[in-house]
Tab-separated table of C-alpha atoms in Angstrom:
chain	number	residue	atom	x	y	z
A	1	UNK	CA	-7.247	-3.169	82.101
A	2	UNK	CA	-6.898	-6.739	81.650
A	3	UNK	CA	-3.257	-7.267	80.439
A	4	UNK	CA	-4.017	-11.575	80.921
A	5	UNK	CA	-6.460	-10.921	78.129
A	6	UNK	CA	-4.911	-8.778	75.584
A	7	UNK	CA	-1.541	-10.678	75.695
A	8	UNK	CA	-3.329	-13.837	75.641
A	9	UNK	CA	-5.200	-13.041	71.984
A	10	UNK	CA	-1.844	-12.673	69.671
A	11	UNK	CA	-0.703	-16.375	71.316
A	12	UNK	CA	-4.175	-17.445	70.098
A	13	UNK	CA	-3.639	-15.762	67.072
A	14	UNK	CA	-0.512	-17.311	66.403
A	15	UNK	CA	-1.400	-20.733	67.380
A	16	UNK	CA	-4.488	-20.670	65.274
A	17	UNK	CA	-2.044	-19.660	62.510
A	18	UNK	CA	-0.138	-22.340	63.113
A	19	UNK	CA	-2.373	-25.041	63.142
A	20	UNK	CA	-3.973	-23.982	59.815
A	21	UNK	CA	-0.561	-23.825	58.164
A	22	UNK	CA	-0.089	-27.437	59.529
A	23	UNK	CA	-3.461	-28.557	58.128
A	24	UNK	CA	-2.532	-27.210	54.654
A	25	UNK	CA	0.576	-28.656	54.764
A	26	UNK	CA	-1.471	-31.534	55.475
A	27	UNK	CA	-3.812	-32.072	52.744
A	28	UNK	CA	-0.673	-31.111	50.255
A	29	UNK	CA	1.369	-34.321	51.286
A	30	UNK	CA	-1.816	-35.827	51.145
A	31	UNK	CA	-2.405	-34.663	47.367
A	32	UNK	CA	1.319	-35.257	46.385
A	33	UNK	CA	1.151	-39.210	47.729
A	34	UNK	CA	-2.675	-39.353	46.305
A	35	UNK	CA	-0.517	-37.532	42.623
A	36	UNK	CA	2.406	-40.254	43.259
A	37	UNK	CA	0.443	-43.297	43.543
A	38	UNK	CA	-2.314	-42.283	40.505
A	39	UNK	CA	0.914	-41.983	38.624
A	40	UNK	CA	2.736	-44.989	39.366
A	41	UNK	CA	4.333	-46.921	36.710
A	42	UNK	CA	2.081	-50.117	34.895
A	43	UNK	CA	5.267	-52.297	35.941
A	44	UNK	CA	8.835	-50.760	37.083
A	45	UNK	CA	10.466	-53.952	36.552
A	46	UNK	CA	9.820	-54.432	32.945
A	47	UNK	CA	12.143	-51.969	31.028
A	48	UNK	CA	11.094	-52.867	27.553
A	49	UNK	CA	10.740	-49.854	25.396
A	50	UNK	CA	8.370	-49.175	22.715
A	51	UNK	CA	8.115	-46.795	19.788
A	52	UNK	CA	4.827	-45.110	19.826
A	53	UNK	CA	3.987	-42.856	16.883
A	54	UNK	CA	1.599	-40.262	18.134
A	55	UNK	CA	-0.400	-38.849	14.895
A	56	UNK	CA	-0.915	-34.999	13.984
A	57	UNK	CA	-4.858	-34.199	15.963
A	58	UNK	CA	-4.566	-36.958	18.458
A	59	UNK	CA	-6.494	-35.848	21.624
A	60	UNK	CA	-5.933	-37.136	25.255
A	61	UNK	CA	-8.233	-40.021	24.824
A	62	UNK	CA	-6.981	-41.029	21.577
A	63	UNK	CA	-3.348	-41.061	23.300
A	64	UNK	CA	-4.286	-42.928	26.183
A	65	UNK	CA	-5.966	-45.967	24.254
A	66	UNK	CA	-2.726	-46.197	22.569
A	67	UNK	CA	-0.672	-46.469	25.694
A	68	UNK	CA	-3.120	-48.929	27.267
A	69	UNK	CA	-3.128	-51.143	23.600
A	70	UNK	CA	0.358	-51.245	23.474
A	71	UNK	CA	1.213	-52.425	27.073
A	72	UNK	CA	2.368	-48.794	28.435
A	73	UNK	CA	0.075	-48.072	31.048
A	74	UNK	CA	-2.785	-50.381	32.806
A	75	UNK	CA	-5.493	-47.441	33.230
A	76	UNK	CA	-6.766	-44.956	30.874
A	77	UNK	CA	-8.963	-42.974	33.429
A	78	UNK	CA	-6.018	-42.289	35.302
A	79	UNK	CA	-4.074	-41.042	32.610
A	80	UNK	CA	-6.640	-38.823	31.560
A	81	UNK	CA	-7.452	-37.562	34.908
A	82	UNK	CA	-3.695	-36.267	35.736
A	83	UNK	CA	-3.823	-35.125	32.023
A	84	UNK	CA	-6.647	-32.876	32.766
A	85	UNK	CA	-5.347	-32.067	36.545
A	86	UNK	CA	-1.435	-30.950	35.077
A	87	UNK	CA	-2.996	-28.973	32.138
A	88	UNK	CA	-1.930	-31.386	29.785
A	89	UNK	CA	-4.461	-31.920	27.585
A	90	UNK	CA	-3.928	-30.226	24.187
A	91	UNK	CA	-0.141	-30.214	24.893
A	92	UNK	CA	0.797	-33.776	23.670
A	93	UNK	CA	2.799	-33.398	20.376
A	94	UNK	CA	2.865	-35.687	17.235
A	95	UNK	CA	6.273	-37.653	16.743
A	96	UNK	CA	7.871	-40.765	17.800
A	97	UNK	CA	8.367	-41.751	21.666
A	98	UNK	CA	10.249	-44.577	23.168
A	99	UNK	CA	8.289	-45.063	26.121
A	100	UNK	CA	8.152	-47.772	28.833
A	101	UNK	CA	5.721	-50.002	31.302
A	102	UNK	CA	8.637	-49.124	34.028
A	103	UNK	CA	8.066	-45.208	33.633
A	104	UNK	CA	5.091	-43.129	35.897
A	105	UNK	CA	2.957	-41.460	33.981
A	106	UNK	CA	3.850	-37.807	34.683
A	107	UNK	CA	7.197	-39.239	32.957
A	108	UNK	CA	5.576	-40.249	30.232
A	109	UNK	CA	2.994	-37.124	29.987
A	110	UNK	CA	6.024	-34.753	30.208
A	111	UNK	CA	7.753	-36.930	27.927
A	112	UNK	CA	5.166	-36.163	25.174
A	113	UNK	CA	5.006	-33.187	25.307
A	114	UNK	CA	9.073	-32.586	25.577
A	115	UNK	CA	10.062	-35.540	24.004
A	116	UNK	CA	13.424	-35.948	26.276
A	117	UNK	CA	14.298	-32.159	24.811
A	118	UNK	CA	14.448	-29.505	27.180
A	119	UNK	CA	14.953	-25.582	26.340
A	120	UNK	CA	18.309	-25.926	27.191
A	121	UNK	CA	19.953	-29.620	26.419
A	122	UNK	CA	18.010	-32.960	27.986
A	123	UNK	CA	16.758	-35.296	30.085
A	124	UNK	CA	17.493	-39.141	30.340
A	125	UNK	CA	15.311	-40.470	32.644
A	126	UNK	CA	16.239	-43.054	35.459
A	127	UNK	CA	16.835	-46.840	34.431
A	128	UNK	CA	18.076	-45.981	30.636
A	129	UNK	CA	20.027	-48.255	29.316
A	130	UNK	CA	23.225	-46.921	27.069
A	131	UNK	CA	21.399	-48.443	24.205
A	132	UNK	CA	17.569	-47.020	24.856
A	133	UNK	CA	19.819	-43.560	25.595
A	134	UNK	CA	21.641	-43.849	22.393
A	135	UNK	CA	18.191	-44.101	20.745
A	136	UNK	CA	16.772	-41.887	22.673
A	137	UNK	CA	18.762	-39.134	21.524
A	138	UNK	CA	18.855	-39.702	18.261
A	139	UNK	CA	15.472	-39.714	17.694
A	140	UNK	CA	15.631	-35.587	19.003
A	141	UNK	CA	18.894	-35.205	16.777
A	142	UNK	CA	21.009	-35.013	19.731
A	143	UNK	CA	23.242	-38.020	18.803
A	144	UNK	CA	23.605	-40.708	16.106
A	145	UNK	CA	22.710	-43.904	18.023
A	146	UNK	CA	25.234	-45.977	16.384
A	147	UNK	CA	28.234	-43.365	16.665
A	148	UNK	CA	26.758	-43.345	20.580
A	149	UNK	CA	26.945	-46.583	21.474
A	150	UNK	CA	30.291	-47.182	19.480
A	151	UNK	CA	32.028	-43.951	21.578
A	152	UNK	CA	30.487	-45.757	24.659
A	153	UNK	CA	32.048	-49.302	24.120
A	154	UNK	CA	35.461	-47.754	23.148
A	155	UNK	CA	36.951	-47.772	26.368
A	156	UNK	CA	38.056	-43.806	25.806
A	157	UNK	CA	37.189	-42.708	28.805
A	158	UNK	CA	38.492	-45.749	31.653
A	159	UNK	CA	41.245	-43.849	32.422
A	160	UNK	CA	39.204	-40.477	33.149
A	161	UNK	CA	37.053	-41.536	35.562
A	162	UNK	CA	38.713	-44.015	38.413
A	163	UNK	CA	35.523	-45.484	39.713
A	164	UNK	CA	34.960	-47.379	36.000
A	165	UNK	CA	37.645	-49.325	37.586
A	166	UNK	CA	39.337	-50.426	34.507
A	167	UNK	CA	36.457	-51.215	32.578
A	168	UNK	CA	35.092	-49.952	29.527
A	169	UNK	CA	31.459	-50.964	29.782
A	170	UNK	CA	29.744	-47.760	30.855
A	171	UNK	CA	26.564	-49.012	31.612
A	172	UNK	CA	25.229	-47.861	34.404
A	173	UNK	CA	27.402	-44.914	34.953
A	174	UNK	CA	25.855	-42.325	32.186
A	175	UNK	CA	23.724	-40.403	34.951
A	176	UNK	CA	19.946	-40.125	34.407
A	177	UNK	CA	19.100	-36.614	34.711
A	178	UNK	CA	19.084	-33.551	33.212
A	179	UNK	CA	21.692	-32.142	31.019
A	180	UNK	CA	22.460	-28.434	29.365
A	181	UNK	CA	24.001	-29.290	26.103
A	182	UNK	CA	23.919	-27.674	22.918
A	183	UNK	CA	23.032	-29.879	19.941
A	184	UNK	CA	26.492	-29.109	18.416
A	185	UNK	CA	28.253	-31.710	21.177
A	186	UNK	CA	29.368	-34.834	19.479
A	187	UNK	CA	29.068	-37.760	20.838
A	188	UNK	CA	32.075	-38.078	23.201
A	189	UNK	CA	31.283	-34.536	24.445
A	190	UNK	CA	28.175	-35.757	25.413
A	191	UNK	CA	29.086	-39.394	27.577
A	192	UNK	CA	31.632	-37.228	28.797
A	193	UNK	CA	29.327	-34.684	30.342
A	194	UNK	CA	27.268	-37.762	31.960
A	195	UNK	CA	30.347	-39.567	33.681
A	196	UNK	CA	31.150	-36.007	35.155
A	197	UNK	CA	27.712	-36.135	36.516
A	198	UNK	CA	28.341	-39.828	37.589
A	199	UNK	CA	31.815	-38.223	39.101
A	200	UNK	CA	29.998	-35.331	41.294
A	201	UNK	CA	27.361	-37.146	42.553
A	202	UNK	CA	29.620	-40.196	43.444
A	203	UNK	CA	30.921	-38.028	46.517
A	204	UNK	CA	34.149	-39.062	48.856
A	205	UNK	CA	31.242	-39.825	51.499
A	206	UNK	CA	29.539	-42.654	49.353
A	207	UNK	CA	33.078	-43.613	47.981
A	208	UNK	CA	33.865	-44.660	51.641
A	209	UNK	CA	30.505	-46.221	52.332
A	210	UNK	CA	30.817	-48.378	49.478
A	211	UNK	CA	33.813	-49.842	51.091
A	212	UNK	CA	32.450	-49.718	54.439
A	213	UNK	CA	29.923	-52.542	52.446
A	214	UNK	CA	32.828	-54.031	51.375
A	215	UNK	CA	31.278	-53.473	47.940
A	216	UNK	CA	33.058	-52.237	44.570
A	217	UNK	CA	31.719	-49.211	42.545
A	218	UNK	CA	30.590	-51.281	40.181
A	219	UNK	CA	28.923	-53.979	42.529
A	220	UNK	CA	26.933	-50.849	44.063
A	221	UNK	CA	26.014	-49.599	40.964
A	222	UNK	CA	24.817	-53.317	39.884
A	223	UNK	CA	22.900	-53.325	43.016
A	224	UNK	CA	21.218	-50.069	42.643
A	225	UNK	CA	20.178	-50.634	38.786
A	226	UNK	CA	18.314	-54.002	40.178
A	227	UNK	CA	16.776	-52.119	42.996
A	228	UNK	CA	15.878	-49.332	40.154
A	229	UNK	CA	14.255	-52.045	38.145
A	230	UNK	CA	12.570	-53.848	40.944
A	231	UNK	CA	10.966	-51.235	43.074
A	232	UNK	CA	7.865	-50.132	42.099
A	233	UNK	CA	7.252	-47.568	44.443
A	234	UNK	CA	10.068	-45.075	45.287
A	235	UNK	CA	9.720	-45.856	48.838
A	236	UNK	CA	10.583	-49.806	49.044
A	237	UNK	CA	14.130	-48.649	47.488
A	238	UNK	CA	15.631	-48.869	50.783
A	239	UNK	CA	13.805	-52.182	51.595
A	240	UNK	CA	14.760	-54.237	48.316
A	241	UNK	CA	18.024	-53.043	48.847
A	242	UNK	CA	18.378	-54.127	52.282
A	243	UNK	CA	17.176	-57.268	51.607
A	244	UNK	CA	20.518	-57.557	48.408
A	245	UNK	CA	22.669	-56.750	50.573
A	246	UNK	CA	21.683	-59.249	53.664
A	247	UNK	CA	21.438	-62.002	51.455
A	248	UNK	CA	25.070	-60.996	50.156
A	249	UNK	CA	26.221	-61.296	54.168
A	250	UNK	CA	24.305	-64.393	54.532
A	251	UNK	CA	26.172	-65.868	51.946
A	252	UNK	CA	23.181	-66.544	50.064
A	253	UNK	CA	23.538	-64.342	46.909
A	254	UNK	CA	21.193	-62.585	45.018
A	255	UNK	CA	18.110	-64.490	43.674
A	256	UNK	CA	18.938	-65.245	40.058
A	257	UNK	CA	22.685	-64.549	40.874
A	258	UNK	CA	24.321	-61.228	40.571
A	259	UNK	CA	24.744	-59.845	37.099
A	260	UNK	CA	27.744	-59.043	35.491
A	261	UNK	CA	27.198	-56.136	35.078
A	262	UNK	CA	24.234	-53.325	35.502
A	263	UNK	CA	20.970	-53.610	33.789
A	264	UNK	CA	20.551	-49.844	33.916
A	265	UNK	CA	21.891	-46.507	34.801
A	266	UNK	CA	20.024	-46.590	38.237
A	267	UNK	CA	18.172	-43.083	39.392
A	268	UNK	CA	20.438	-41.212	42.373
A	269	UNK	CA	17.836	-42.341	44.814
A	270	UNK	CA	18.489	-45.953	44.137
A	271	UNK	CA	21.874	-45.738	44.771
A	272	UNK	CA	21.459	-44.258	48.166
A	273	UNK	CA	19.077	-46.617	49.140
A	274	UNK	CA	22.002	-49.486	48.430
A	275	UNK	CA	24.302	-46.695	50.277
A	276	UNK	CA	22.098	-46.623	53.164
A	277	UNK	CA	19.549	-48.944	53.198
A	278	UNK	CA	17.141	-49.832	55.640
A	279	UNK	CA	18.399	-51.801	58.617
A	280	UNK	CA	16.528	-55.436	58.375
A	281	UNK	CA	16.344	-59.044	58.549
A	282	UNK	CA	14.268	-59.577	55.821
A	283	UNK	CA	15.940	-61.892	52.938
A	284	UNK	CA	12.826	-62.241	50.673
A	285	UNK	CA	10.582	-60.160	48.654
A	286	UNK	CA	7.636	-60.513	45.842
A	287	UNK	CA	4.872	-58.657	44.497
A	288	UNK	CA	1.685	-58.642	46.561
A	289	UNK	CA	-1.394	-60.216	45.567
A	290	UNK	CA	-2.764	-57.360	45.606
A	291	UNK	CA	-1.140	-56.327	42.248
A	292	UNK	CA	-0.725	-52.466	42.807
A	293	UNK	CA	3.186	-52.885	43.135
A	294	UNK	CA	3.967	-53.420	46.464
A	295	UNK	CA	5.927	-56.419	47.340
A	296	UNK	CA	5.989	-58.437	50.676
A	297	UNK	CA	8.790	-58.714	52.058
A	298	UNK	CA	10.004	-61.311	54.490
A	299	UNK	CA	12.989	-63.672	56.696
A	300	UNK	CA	10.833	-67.032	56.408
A	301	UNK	CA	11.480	-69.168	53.138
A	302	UNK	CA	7.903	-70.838	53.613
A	303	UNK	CA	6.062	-67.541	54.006
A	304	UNK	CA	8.433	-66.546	50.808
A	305	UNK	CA	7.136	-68.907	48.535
A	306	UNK	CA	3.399	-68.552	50.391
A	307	UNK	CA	3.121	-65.224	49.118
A	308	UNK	CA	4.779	-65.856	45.505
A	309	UNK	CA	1.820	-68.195	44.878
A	310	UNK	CA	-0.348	-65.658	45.818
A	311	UNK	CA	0.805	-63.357	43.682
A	312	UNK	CA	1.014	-65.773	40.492
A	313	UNK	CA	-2.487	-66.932	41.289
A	314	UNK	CA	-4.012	-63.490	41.040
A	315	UNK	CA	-1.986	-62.615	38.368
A	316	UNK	CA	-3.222	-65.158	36.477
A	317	UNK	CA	-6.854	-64.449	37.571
A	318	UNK	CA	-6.194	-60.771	36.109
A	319	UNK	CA	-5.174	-62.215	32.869
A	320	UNK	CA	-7.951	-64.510	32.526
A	321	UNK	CA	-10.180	-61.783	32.590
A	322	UNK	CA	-8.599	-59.960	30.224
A	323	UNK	CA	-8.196	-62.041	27.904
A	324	UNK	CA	-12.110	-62.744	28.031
C-alpha cells in the first residue's frame, strides 16, 4: 500500500480548494471595484441639489435622459447598465427627488426607488447639508423643513453634546446614515437622535487623536466635510486629507483658507481618513486630465500648477464638444 499516495490526494484536494476559493474571491473584488467605479459620482465636489420630478410610466431610459439633461450624471449607458445588473429597472417610482452630481449612482438608483424612506425610519446620505436634510425629509413627511432647520439653529442642544463645543451651528454633526424613527418624532426628537449618532461614533479613541492633531472637534469635522466634498473616489480620502493637514503643519493653510465652519455632515469614512490619514509629503492636489476623478497629487508648486493647466485645458476641450 502506498500510504505517500493516499495521504498526499486530500492535501491536493485541499489546496485545489483553496486556490479556487482564492480565484473567486478574486474576480468578486474585481466585480465590486469594476461596480464602484461604473458608479462613481458625475462630480463629488459639486453638492448642488436638484429637484427632479419623475412622472407616473417613466421607464429606465426615460429616467436616465433626465439625469444626464439636468446635470446629475455624465453617462446614460452606465446608468442603465447597473439599472439592469441591480434589478432595477421597473422599480423607479414617480415623485419628487433631491438628487446631486456629488452622489454615485447606486445612491441615486436606491434613492428612487426609496426615496430616503426606509421600512423602518431613514437614510441621509453622506455630505447633507442641515438645509438639503431639512428638505429632504420633508419632502417624505418626516419633518417640516422650516420647523427643522429652526430646531437646528436654536442652540437647544449645545449643552447635550460636549463636542459642539459651545456652539449652536450643527452643521456637520447630524450623522449621515441610517436612522429607525417613526414618523410621529418631531423635529427635536429627530436632530436629537442624529447627534447621538454623532456622540457614538465620535469614540474616546478619535476624541484623543483629534488632540493628538492638535485639532478641535469642530476643525476635524471641517476637515473631513472638505475631504467629503473633494474626493471623488472613496479611496483618495486618506490622501486629500493628508495633504490638509501637512499644509496646516507647514504653516501654509488650506487652499482657499479654512472655512468657518463645515460645508457638510461628512460620511464616517471621511472623518477617519482626517483621523488617520495617510502618512505623506504631498501639499498639492487637482483633478487629472484625465477627467474620471482622480486628482494628482504632489510636494512641487511648479508640477502643482503644471497639472492644474492640464486639467482646465481638457476640461475645456470636453466642453467645447459638448456644446457643439
Amino acid at each position: 500500500m502506498n500510504t505517500e499516495n493516499s495521504s498526499t490526494k486530500p492535501k491536493k484536494r485541499f489546496s485545489r480548494i483553496i486556490h479556487i476559493l482564492a480565484g473567486v474571491l478574486i474576480v468578486i473584488g474585481c466585480l465590486y471595484a469594476l461596480m464602484t467605479y461604473i458608479a462613481r459620482p458625475m462630480d463629488k465636489a459639486d453638492n448642488t441639489y436638484i429637484d427632479i420630478v419623475v412622472p407616473n410610466g417613466a421607464n429606465t431610459d426615460e429616467l436616465a435622459d433626465m439625469l444626464v439633461e439636468n446635470g446629475i450624471i455624465e453617462s446614460k449607458g452606465r446608468f442603465t447598465f447597473l439599472s439592469t445588473v441591480l434589478m432595477h429597472n421597473n422599480k423607479y417610482k414617480p415623485g419628487i427627488y433631491s438628487l446631486s452630481p456629488s452622489m454615485n449612482m447606486n445612491s441615486i438608483s436606491n434613492m428612487l426607488i426609496n426615496g430616503i424612506t426606509t421600512s423602518d425610519g431613514f437614510i441621509i446620505p453622506d455630505g447633507y447639508t442641515v438645509k438639503q436634510t431639512a428638505e429632504a425629509l420633508d419632502h417624505v413627511g418626516f419633518a417640516d423643513a422650516d420647523t427643522f432647520k429652526l430646531v437646528a439653529s436654536s442652540g437647544i442642544f449645545t449643552s447635550q453634546f460636549d463636542f459642539l463645543e459651545g456652539s449652536s451651528d450643527l452643521e456637520g454633526y447630524l450623522l449621515p446614515g441610517h436612522y429607525e424613527m417613526s414618523k410621529d418624532a418631531d423635529e427635536a426628537m429627530i436632530i436629537a437622535a442624529m447627534l447621538y449618532q454623532f456622540d457614538e461614533f465620535y469614540t474616546e479613541e478619535y476624541r484623543i487623536r483629534t488632540s493628538e492633531l492638535g485639532l478641535s472637534t469642530r476643525e476635524l469635522v471641517i476637515l473631513a466635510s472638505i475631504v467629503e466634498n473633494e474626493s471623488k473616489l472613496d479611496k483618495e480620502m486618506g490622501t486629500i486629507a493628508s495633504v490638509l493637514l501637512n499644509r496646516i503643519s507647514a504653516g501654509i493653510g488650506i487652499e482657499g483658507g479654512m472655512p468657518s465652519k463645515p460645508l457638510c455632515s461628512p460620511s464616517r469614512e471621511a472623518i477617519e481618513a482626517v483621523l488617520y490619514s495617510e502618512e505623506t509629503d504631498y501639499l498639492y492636489y487637482v483633478l487629472a486630465e484625465t477627467l474620471d476623478g482622480t486628482h494628482i497629487f504632489t510636494s512641487d508648486y511648479a508640477e502643482y500648477e503644471a497639472a492644474k493647466l492640464a486639467y482646465e485645458a481638457a476640461l475645456e476641450a470636453k466642453n467645447s464638444v459638448v456644446e457643439k
